[in-house]
Coordinates of C-alpha atoms and ligand atoms in Angstrom, one line a residue:
X131 CA -0.1 -0.2 0.3
X132 CA 2.8 2.4 0.0
X133 CA 1.5 4.0 3.1
X134 CA -1.7 5.1 1.9
X135 CA -5.1 4.2 3.5
X136 CA -6.8 1.6 1.0
X137 CA -9.3 3.2 -1.1
X138 CA -13.1 2.7 -2.3
X139 CA -13.0 2.6 -6.4
X140 CA -15.7 2.5 -8.5
X141 CA -15.1 1.1 -12.2
X142 CA -17.6 1.6 -14.9
X143 CA -16.2 -1.4 -17.6
X144 CA -14.5 -2.9 -14.9
X145 CA -14.6 -6.6 -16.1
X146 CA -12.8 -6.5 -19.0
X147 CA -9.5 -4.4 -20.9
X148 CA -8.3 -1.2 -19.1
X149 CA -10.9 -1.8 -16.4
X150 CA -10.9 -5.0 -15.4
X151 CA -6.8 -4.8 -15.2
X152 CA -7.0 -1.7 -12.9
X153 CA -9.7 -3.2 -10.7
X154 CA -6.9 -6.3 -10.3
X155 CA -4.2 -3.6 -9.9
X156 CA -5.9 -1.7 -7.1
X157 CA -7.2 -4.9 -5.2
X158 CA -3.8 -5.9 -5.1
X159 CA -2.8 -2.5 -3.3
X160 CA -5.6 -3.4 -0.2
X161 CA -8.7 -1.4 -2.0
X162 CA -11.8 -2.0 -2.3
X163 CA -13.1 -2.3 -6.3
X164 CA -17.1 -2.2 -7.2
X165 CA -16.5 -3.6 -10.9
X166 CA -19.9 -2.7 -12.9
X167 CA -19.8 -5.0 -16.5
X168 CA -22.9 -6.4 -18.3
X169 CA -21.7 -9.9 -18.6
X170 CA -22.3 -12.3 -15.7
X171 CA -19.3 -14.4 -16.8
X172 CA -16.5 -12.3 -16.8
X173 CA -17.7 -10.9 -13.2
X174 CA -17.8 -14.0 -12.3
X175 CA -14.3 -14.6 -13.8
X176 CA -12.5 -11.7 -12.3
X177 CA -14.3 -12.7 -8.7
X178 CA -12.3 -16.1 -8.8
X179 CA -9.4 -14.2 -10.0
X180 CA -9.8 -11.3 -7.0
X181 CA -9.6 -14.5 -4.8
X182 CA -6.5 -15.6 -5.8
X183 CA -5.4 -12.9 -5.4
X184 CA -6.1 -12.4 -1.8
X185 CA -8.9 -9.8 -1.8
X186 CA -11.8 -12.2 -1.0
X187 CA -14.4 -9.4 0.4
X188 CA -13.0 -6.1 -1.2
X189 CA -14.0 -6.8 -4.9
X190 CA -17.9 -6.2 -5.7
X191 CA -19.3 -7.1 -9.2
X192 CA -22.5 -5.2 -10.6
X193 CA -24.0 -6.3 -13.2
X194 CA -25.7 -3.5 -15.6
X195 CA -26.2 -3.0 -18.7
X196 CA -25.3 1.0 -18.0
X197 CA -26.5 2.2 -21.7
X198 CA -30.1 2.0 -19.6
X199 CA -30.6 5.2 -17.7
X200 CA -32.6 3.3 -15.2
X201 CA -29.8 0.6 -15.0
X202 CA -27.1 3.4 -14.0
X203 CA -29.8 5.0 -11.9
X204 CA -30.0 1.8 -10.2
X205 CA -26.3 0.8 -9.6
X206 CA -25.8 4.2 -8.5
X207 CA -28.6 3.7 -5.6
X208 CA -26.7 0.1 -5.0
X209 CA -23.2 1.9 -4.5
X210 CA -24.5 4.5 -2.6
X211 CA -26.6 2.1 -0.3
X212 CA -23.2 -0.2 0.5
X213 CA -19.8 2.4 0.2
X214 CA -20.4 6.1 2.1
X215 CA -17.8 7.4 0.2
X216 CA -15.7 6.9 -3.2
X217 CA -12.5 7.6 -3.5
X218 CA -12.1 7.2 -7.4
X219 CA -14.4 6.8 -10.1
X220 CA -12.9 5.0 -13.1
X221 CA -14.6 5.1 -16.5
X222 CA -13.9 2.3 -19.2
X223 CA -17.3 1.4 -20.4
X224 CA -17.8 1.7 -23.7
X225 CA -18.4 -1.0 -26.9
X226 CA -18.5 -0.5 -30.1
X227 CA -21.6 -1.2 -32.7
X228 CA -21.6 -1.5 -36.0
X229 CA -25.4 -1.0 -36.8
X230 CA -27.2 1.9 -35.4
X231 CA -29.5 0.5 -32.6
X232 CA -31.0 1.9 -29.8
X233 CA -31.2 1.6 -26.2
X234 CA -34.3 0.9 -24.2
X235 CA -34.5 4.7 -23.6
X236 CA -34.8 5.3 -27.2
X237 CA -31.2 6.7 -27.4
X238 CA -28.4 5.7 -29.9
X239 CA -26.4 3.2 -28.3
X240 CA -23.0 4.5 -28.3
X241 CA -23.9 7.6 -27.1
X242 CA -26.1 6.1 -23.9
X243 CA -22.9 4.2 -22.9
X244 CA -20.1 5.5 -23.8
X245 CA -21.0 9.0 -23.0
X246 CA -24.4 9.3 -20.9
X247 CA -23.7 6.6 -18.4
X248 CA -20.4 8.9 -17.5
X249 CA -22.3 11.9 -17.1
X250 CA -25.0 10.3 -15.1
X251 CA -22.8 8.4 -12.8
X252 CA -20.5 11.5 -11.8
X253 CA -23.6 13.4 -10.9
X254 CA -25.7 10.8 -9.2
X255 CA -22.4 9.6 -7.1
X256 CA -21.1 13.1 -6.3
X257 CA -22.0 13.1 -2.6
X258 CA -20.1 9.9 -2.1
X259 CA -17.3 11.4 -3.6
X260 CA -17.4 14.5 -2.1
X261 CA -17.1 12.7 1.4
X262 CA -13.5 10.8 0.1
X263 CA -10.1 13.4 1.2
X264 CA -9.6 13.4 -2.3
X265 CA -11.7 12.2 -4.7
X266 CA -10.6 11.8 -8.5
X267 CA -12.8 10.9 -11.7
X268 CA -10.8 9.5 -14.3
X269 CA -12.5 9.1 -18.1
X270 CA -10.3 6.5 -20.2
X271 CA -11.6 8.0 -23.6
X272 CA -9.4 10.2 -26.6
X273 CA -8.6 13.5 -25.0
X274 CA -6.5 14.9 -27.9
X275 CA -8.2 13.5 -30.7
X276 CA -9.8 16.4 -32.6
X277 CA -11.3 14.2 -35.1
X278 CA -15.4 13.7 -35.3
X279 CA -18.1 16.4 -33.9
X280 CA -20.7 16.8 -32.1
X281 CA -23.6 16.5 -34.1
X282 CA -26.0 19.0 -32.9
X283 CA -28.9 18.8 -35.2
X284 CA -28.6 14.9 -35.5
X285 CA -27.4 13.9 -31.7
X286 CA -28.9 10.3 -32.3
X287 CA -27.4 10.4 -35.6
X288 CA -31.1 9.5 -36.7
X289 CA -29.7 10.6 -40.4
X290 CA -25.7 9.4 -41.0
X291 CA -24.5 6.5 -38.3
X292 CA -21.4 4.7 -38.5
X293 CA -19.4 2.6 -36.0
X294 CA -16.5 5.6 -36.0
X295 CA -19.1 8.7 -36.5
X296 CA -20.9 7.4 -33.3
X297 CA -17.4 6.8 -31.3
X298 CA -15.9 9.9 -32.1
X299 CA -19.2 11.6 -31.6
X300 CA -19.5 9.9 -28.0
X301 CA -15.8 10.3 -27.4
X302 CA -15.9 14.0 -27.9
X303 CA -19.1 13.9 -25.8
X304 CA -16.8 12.8 -23.2
X305 CA -14.2 15.8 -23.6
X306 CA -17.2 18.3 -22.9
X307 CA -18.3 16.6 -19.7
X308 CA -15.3 16.7 -18.0
X309 CA -15.0 20.6 -19.2
X310 CA -18.3 20.7 -17.5
X311 CA -18.1 18.6 -15.5
X312 CA -15.2 21.6 -14.0
X313 CA -16.8 24.9 -15.3
X314 CA -19.4 24.0 -13.2
X315 CA -17.9 23.0 -9.7
X316 CA -19.8 19.3 -10.3
X317 CA -18.4 18.2 -7.1
X318 CA -15.0 18.2 -5.1
X319 CA -13.6 15.6 -7.3
X320 CA -10.3 16.1 -9.8
X321 CA -11.7 15.1 -13.1
X322 CA -9.2 13.6 -15.4
X323 CA -9.5 12.6 -19.3
X324 CA -7.3 10.1 -19.9
X325 CA -6.5 8.7 -23.7
X326 CA -4.8 5.7 -23.4
X327 CA -3.7 5.6 -27.3
X328 CA -4.0 2.0 -29.1
X329 CA -3.7 -0.2 -26.4
X330 CA -4.2 -4.5 -26.5
X331 CA -7.6 -4.3 -25.3
X332 CA -11.3 -3.8 -26.5
X333 CA -14.1 -6.2 -27.5
X334 CA -13.9 -7.1 -31.2
X335 CA -16.2 -9.3 -31.6
X336 CA -19.1 -7.7 -32.7
X337 CA -17.4 -7.2 -35.8
X338 CA -17.2 -9.9 -39.3
X339 CA -14.2 -12.3 -39.1
X340 CA -12.1 -9.8 -41.5
X341 CA -12.4 -6.8 -39.5
X342 CA -11.7 -9.1 -36.2
X343 CA -8.8 -10.3 -38.0
X344 CA -7.3 -6.8 -39.2
X345 CA -7.7 -5.6 -35.5
X346 CA -6.1 -8.2 -34.1
X347 CA -2.9 -7.9 -36.5
X348 CA -2.7 -4.3 -35.6
X349 CA -2.8 -5.0 -31.6
X350 CA -0.1 -7.5 -32.3
X351 CA 2.4 -4.8 -33.9
X352 CA 1.0 -1.4 -32.9
X353 CA -0.8 -1.3 -30.1
X354 CA 0.7 -0.8 -26.0
X355 CA -0.1 -3.7 -23.6
X356 CA -2.5 -3.0 -21.3
X357 CA -0.4 -2.9 -18.2
X358 CA 1.5 0.1 -19.5
X359 CA -1.7 1.8 -20.1
X360 CA -3.4 1.5 -16.9
X361 CA -0.2 3.1 -15.2
X362 CA -1.5 6.2 -14.9
X363 CA -4.8 5.2 -14.0
X364 CA -3.7 3.4 -10.9
X365 CA -1.0 6.5 -10.4
X366 CA -3.7 9.2 -11.1
X367 CA -5.6 7.0 -8.1
X368 CA -2.5 7.2 -5.5
X369 CA -2.0 10.9 -6.4
X370 CA -5.3 13.1 -7.7
X371 CA -4.3 16.1 -9.3
X372 CA -5.1 19.1 -7.8
X373 CA -6.5 21.0 -11.0
X374 CA -10.0 20.6 -11.2
X375 CA -9.5 19.5 -14.8
X376 CA -6.4 17.0 -16.2
X377 CA -6.5 16.0 -19.9
X378 CA -3.7 13.8 -21.1
X379 CA -2.9 11.7 -24.2
X380 CA -0.3 9.3 -23.9
X381 CA 1.7 10.9 -21.0
X382 CA 1.6 14.4 -22.8
X383 CA -1.2 17.3 -21.5
X384 CA -3.7 18.6 -23.7
X385 CA -3.9 21.9 -24.6
X386 CA -7.0 23.5 -23.1
X387 CA -7.3 25.3 -25.9
X388 CA -8.2 23.0 -28.2
X389 CA -11.1 23.3 -30.0
X390 CA -13.0 20.0 -28.7
X391 CA -12.5 21.2 -25.3
X392 CA -14.5 24.6 -25.9
X393 CA -16.6 25.9 -22.5
X394 CA -19.4 27.4 -24.6
X395 CA -20.1 23.7 -26.5
X396 CA -19.1 21.9 -23.2
X397 CA -22.1 24.2 -21.1
X398 CA -24.2 23.7 -24.3
X399 CA -24.0 19.8 -24.0
X400 CA -24.4 19.8 -20.6
X401 CA -27.5 21.5 -20.8
X402 CA -29.3 19.8 -23.7
X403 CA -28.1 16.5 -21.6
X404 CA -30.0 17.9 -18.6
X405 CA -32.8 18.7 -21.0
X406 CA -32.6 15.3 -22.5
X407 CA -32.8 13.3 -19.2
X408 CA -36.1 15.6 -18.0
X409 CA -37.9 14.4 -21.1
X410 CA -37.1 10.4 -20.6
X411 CA -38.6 8.2 -18.4
X412 CA -36.0 5.4 -17.8
X413 CA -37.3 2.1 -19.1
X414 CA -36.1 -1.1 -17.3
X415 CA -34.5 -3.0 -19.8
X416 CA -35.9 -6.7 -20.3
X417 CA -32.8 -8.5 -18.6
X418 CA -32.5 -6.0 -16.1
X419 CA -32.1 -6.6 -12.3
Ligands
NAP674 N1 -7.9 -0.4 -26.3 C1 -7.6 1.3 -27.2 O1 -7.2 0.9 -28.0 C2 -8.4 2.3 -26.7 C3 -8.2 3.3 -27.3 C4 -8.5 4.6 -26.7 C5 -9.2 4.7 -25.8 N2 -9.8 3.5 -25.2 C6 -11.0 3.6 -24.5 O2 -10.8 3.3 -23.4 C7 -12.0 2.7 -22.8 C8 -11.6 1.0 -21.9 O3 -11.5 0.6 -23.3 P1 -11.0 -1.1 -23.8 O4 -10.1 -1.4 -24.5 O5 -10.4 -1.4 -21.7 O6 -12.1 -1.5 -23.8 P2 -12.8 -3.5 -22.9 O7 -11.8 -4.3 -23.1 O8 -13.4 -3.3 -24.7 O9 -13.6 -3.3 -21.9 C9 -15.3 -2.5 -22.2 C10 -15.7 -2.8 -20.9 O10 -17.0 -2.0 -21.0 C11 -17.9 -2.8 -20.2 N3 -18.9 -2.8 -21.2 C12 -19.3 -2.8 -22.2 N4 -20.6 -2.9 -22.3 C13 -21.6 -2.7 -21.6 C14 -22.4 -1.8 -21.2 N5 -23.6 -2.2 -21.7 N6 -23.2 -2.1 -20.0 C15 -22.2 -2.2 -18.9 N7 -20.6 -2.4 -19.1 C16 -20.0 -2.3 -20.3 C17 -17.6 -4.4 -20.8 O11 -17.8 -5.2 -19.9 P3 -18.7 -6.5 -20.4 O12 -18.7 -7.4 -21.5 O13 -18.9 -6.8 -18.7 O14 -20.1 -5.6 -20.6 C18 -16.0 -4.2 -20.4 O15 -15.6 -4.4 -19.2 C19 -13.0 2.9 -23.4 O16 -13.4 4.0 -23.3 C20 -12.4 2.8 -24.6 O17 -13.3 3.9 -26.1 C21 -9.6 2.6 -25.7

């Protein structure tokens, strides 16, 4: 533990890839980890591995489909019920969708999962984070990448959808979420946006065999090992920055003057998101619990 008190950490997308590796690294340091993922089997495997590393009782797996507003609300309430203090909130949940599909709330899936779940969790868990001495939120996405845009007139990508367009829009939305969180002083937590670079993780099972093969080949030669990519996440949890907002792209600070971090756009998206949430009665997914 290197002289640090054990912390309580919530990881959305904590059952695979970088979220899972972060969960195991923090469990090894003596922390308590709440790992959220949609796949029960992955949760079981993670719990078994936690048990082998001597972390029995310090890992809680919460099965939830975070693309659903009701499911996010349910896990937030569950976490608040069990944990009075959250020291770190790590956002890793994401999944690519080759075809446009809608969540139970009628939202475009990538927008719902990759962006809106982060928006909601950062707000709902705020009181628990404010109770920590040095809370930090780490959003693992693509800050510094200036490709893509927020399609203000077609936020749900009803007119033009592609996997990349949806991923880039939700990535840019996550950039603006960090800016809005800091500028609206939405809590005591330091907000870190972290771009890990191309990493040997990520579920590609939804793609056809050719795309999967190309991705696997690229990953073998060009991607970073998961353990390298998560190092800054693990360290940010130990030493949260003093600044309200930190943006790091593969170890390099990101210029806050980038157009993708525009405070006006951040405000606009936050207002739009609140409006959207106020118009939605969360729907319970068929398999939600
Ligand atoms: N890998 C890269 O090269 C790379 C590069 C830049 C940025 N990033 C970003 O880094 C983050 C982590 O990436 P990764 O490569 O570690 O991803 P990953 O290995 O695919 O893991 C994604 C996590 O999200 C969870 N998840 C997916 N759909 C979910 C749902 N509907 N509800 C709840 N949880 C869900 C998965 O758990 P279940 O399967 O249990 O649902 C899993 O734990 C992502 O935001 C990604 O965009 C990755």
